[in-house]
CSV table of C-alpha atoms in Angstrom, one decimal:
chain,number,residue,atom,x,y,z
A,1,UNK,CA,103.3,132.3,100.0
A,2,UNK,CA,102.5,129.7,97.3
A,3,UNK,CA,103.2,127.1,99.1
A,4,UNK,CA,105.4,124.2,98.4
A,5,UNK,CA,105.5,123.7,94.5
A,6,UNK,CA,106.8,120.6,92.7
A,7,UNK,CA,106.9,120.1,88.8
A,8,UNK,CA,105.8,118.3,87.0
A,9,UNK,CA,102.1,117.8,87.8
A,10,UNK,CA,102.5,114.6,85.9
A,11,UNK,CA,104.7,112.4,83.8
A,12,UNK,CA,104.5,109.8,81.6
A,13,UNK,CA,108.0,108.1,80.0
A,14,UNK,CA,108.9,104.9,79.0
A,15,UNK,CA,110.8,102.4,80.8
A,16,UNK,CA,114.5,103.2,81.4
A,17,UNK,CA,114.0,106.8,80.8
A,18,UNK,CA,116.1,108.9,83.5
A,19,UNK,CA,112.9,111.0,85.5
A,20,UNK,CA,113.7,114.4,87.2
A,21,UNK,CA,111.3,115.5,89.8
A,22,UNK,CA,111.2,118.6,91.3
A,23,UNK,CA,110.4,120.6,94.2
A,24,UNK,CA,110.4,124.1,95.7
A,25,UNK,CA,109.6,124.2,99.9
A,26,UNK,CA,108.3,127.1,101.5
A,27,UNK,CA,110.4,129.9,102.3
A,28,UNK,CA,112.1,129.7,105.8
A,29,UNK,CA,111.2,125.6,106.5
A,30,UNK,CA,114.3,124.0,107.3
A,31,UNK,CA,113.2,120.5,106.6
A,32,UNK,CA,112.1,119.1,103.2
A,33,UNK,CA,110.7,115.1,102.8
A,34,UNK,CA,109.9,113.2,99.7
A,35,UNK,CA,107.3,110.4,99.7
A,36,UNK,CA,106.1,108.2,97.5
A,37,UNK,CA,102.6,106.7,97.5
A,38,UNK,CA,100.8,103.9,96.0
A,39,UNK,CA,97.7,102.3,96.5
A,40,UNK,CA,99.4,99.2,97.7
A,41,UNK,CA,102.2,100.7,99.6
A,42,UNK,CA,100.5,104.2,101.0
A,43,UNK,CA,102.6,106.8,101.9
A,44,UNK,CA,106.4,105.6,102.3
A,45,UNK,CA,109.0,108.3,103.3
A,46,UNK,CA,112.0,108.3,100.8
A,47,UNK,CA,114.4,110.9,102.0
A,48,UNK,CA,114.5,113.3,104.6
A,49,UNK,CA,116.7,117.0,104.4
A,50,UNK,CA,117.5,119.5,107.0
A,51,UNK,CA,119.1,122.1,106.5
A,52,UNK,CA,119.6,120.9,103.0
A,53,UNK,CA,121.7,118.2,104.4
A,54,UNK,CA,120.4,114.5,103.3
A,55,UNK,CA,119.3,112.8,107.0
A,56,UNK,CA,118.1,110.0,106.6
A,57,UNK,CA,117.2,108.2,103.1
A,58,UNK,CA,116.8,104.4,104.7
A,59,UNK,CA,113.6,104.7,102.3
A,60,UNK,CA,115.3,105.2,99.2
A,61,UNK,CA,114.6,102.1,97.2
A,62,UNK,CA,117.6,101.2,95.2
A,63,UNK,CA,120.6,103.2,93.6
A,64,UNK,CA,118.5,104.0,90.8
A,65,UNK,CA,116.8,106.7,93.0
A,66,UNK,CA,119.0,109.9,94.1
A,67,UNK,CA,118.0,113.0,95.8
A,68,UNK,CA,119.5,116.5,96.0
A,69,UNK,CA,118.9,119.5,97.9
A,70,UNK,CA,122.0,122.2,96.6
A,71,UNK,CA,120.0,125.1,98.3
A,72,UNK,CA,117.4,126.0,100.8
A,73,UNK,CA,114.8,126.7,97.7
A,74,UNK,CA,115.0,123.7,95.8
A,75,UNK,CA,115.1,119.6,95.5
A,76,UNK,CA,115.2,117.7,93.3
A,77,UNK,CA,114.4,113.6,93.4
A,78,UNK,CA,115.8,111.6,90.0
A,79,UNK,CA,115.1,108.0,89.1
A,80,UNK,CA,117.6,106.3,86.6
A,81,UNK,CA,116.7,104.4,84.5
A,82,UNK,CA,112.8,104.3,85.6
A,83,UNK,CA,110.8,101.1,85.7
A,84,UNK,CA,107.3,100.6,85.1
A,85,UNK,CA,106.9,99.6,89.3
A,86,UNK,CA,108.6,103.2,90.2
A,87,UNK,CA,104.9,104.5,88.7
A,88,UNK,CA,103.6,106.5,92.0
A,89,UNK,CA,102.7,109.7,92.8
A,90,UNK,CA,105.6,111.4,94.5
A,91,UNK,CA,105.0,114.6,97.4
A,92,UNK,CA,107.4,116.8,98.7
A,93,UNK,CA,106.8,118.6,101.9
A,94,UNK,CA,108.4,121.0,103.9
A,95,UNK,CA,108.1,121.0,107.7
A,96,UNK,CA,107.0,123.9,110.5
A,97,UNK,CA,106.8,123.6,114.0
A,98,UNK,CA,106.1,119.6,113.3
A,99,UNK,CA,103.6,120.5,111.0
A,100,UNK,CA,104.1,119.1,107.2
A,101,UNK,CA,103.2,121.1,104.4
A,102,UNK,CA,102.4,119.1,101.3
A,103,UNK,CA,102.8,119.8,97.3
A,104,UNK,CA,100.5,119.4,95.0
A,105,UNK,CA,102.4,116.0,94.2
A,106,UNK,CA,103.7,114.6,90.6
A,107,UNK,CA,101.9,111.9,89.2
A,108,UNK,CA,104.5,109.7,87.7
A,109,UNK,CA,103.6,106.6,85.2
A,110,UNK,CA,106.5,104.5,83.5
A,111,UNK,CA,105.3,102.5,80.7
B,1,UNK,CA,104.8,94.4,113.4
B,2,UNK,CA,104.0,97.6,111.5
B,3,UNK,CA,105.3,100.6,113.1
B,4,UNK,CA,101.9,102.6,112.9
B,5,UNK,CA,98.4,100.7,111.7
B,6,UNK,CA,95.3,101.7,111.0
B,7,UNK,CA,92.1,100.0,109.8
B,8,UNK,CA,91.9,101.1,106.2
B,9,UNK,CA,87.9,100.8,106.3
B,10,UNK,CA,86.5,101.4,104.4
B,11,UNK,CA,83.8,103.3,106.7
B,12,UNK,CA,80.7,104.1,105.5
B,13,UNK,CA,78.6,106.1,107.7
B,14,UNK,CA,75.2,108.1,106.8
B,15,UNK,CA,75.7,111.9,107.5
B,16,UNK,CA,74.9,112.9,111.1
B,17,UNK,CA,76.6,110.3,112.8
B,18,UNK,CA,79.4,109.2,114.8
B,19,UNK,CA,82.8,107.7,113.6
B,20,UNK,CA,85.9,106.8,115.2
B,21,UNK,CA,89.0,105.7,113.8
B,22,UNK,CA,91.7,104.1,116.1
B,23,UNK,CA,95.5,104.2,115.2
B,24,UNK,CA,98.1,101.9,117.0
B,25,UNK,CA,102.3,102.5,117.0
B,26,UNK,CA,105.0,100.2,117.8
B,27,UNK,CA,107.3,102.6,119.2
B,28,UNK,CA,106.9,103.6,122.9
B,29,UNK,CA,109.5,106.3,122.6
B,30,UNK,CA,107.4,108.0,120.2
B,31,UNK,CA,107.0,111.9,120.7
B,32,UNK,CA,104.6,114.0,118.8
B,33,UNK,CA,100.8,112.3,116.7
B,34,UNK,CA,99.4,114.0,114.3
B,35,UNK,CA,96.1,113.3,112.1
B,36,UNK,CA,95.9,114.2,108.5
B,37,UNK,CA,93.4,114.3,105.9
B,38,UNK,CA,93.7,113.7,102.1
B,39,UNK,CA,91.3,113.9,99.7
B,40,UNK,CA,91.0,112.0,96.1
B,41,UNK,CA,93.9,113.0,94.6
B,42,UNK,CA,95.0,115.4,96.6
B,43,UNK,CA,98.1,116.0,99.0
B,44,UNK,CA,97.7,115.0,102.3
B,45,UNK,CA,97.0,118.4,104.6
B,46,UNK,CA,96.8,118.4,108.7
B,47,UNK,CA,94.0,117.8,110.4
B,48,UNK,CA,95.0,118.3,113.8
B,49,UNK,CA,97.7,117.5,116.3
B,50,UNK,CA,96.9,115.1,119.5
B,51,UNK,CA,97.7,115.9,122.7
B,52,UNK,CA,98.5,113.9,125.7
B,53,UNK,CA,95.4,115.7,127.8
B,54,UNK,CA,92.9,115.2,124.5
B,55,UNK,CA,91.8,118.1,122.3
B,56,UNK,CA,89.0,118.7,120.2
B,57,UNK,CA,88.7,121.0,117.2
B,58,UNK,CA,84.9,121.7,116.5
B,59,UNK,CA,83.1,118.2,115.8
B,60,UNK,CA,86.5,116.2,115.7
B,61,UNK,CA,87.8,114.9,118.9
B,62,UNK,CA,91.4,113.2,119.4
B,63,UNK,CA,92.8,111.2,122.5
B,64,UNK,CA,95.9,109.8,122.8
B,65,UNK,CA,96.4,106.9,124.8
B,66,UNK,CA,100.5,106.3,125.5
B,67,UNK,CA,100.3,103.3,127.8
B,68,UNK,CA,98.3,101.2,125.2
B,69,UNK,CA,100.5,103.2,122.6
B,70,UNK,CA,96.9,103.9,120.5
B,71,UNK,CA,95.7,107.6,119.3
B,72,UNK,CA,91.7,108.2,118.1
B,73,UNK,CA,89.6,110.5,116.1
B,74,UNK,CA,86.6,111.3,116.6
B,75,UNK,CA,84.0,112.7,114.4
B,76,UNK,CA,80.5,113.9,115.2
B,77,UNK,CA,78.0,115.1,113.6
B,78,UNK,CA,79.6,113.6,109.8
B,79,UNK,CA,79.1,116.1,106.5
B,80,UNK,CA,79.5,115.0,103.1
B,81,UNK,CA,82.9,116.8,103.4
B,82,UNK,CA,84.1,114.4,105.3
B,83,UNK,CA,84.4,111.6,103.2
B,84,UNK,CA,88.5,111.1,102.9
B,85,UNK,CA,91.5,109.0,103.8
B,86,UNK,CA,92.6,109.8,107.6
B,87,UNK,CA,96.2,109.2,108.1
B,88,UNK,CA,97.7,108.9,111.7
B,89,UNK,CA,101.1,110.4,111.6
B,90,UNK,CA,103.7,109.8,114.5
B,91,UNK,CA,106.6,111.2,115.2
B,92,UNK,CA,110.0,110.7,117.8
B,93,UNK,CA,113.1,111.9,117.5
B,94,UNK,CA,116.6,109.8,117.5
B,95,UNK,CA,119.7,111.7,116.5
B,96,UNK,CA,117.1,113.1,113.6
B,97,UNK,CA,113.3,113.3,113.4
B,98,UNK,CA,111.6,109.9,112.8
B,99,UNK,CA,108.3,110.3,110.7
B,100,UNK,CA,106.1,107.5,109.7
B,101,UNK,CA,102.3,107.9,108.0
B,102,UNK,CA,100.0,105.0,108.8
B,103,UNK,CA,98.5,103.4,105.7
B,104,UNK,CA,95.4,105.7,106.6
B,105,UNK,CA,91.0,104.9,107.2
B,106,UNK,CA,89.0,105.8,104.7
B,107,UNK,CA,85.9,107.5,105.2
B,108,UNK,CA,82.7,107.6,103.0
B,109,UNK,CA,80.0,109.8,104.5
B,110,UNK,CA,76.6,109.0,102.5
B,111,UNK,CA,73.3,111.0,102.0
């Protein structure tokens, strides 16, 4: 398996550009997070799926930020319109047995 | 109070030592503690889980301690390829699972 893979690597745009992040979990996990992290902030959970049903997003900053899972394979996280203090580096990961399993993360700077 | 905190360090130890890291969470009903390791720019990748008897994985030792609601790490015998962030992770389970990261320690092991 290739483990979970998210696209792109990084991103740079300009303030209220609309962002589209994505993210592929591992075949057969049932539960898929996304995170955001910062050097000020760490690692905040944003959204939470299972069973590609949204569970809980209380992390979801604002209505600028939406999430959608429309299959087991795929997620996607969109930020609209992006502002220069949504630059982060986002992670998905899908969950085993308790165990997370991280991607390789999107780097995401909003000039 | 924050749900889980750790002191963010940073620690810097000379190789062959000892280091411990302590981790501290609000929530008594909490279920399931987890440490994870990220390097520089890198997504965050498990460690190891703690149980409520202890359990040690090679030169890294973890304890949980429920009635003072604290979980360690221990490491021994410190390589270079040690140096990291160490994130506590805990976990308990509502009407969904809960899962909050601790702002993690890092860890700079020197020559």
């Amino acid at each position: 398996d290739a483990g979970v893979i998210q696209s792109p690597r990084h991103e740079v745009t300009e303030m209220g550009q609309e962002v589209t992040l994505r993210c592929k979990p591992i075949s057969g996990h049932n539960s898929l997070f996304w995170y955001r992290q910062t050097m000020m902030r760490g690692l905040e959970l944003l959204i939470y799926f299972n069973n590609n049903v949204p569970i809980d997003d209380s992390g979801m900053p604002e209505d600028r930020f939406s999430a959608k899972m429309p299959n087991a394979s795929f997620s996607t996280l969109k930020i609209q319109p992006s502002e220069p203090r949504d630059s982060a580096v986002y992670f998905c990961a899908s969950v085993d047995y308790n165990e997370q399993f991280f991607g390789p993360g999107t780097r995401l700077t909003v000039l | 109070r924050k749900e889980v905190e750790q002191d963010p360090g940073p620690f810097n130890v000379p190789e062959g030592a000892t280091v411990a890291f302590n981790c501290t969470y609000s929530n008594s009903a909490s279920q399931s503690f987890f440490w994870y390791r990220q390097d520089c720019r890198k997504e965050p990748k498990l460690l190891m889980s703690v149980y409520s008897s202890g359990n040690e994985d090679g030169r890294f030792t973890a304890q949980l301690n429920r009635a003072s609601q604290y979980i360690s790490l221990l490491i021994r015998d410190s390589k270079l390829s040690d140096s990291a962030t160490y994130l506590c992770v805990v976990n308990w389970k509502t009407s969904y699972d809960k899962v909050i990261f601790g702002p993690g320690t890092s860890l700079s092991v020197i020559p």
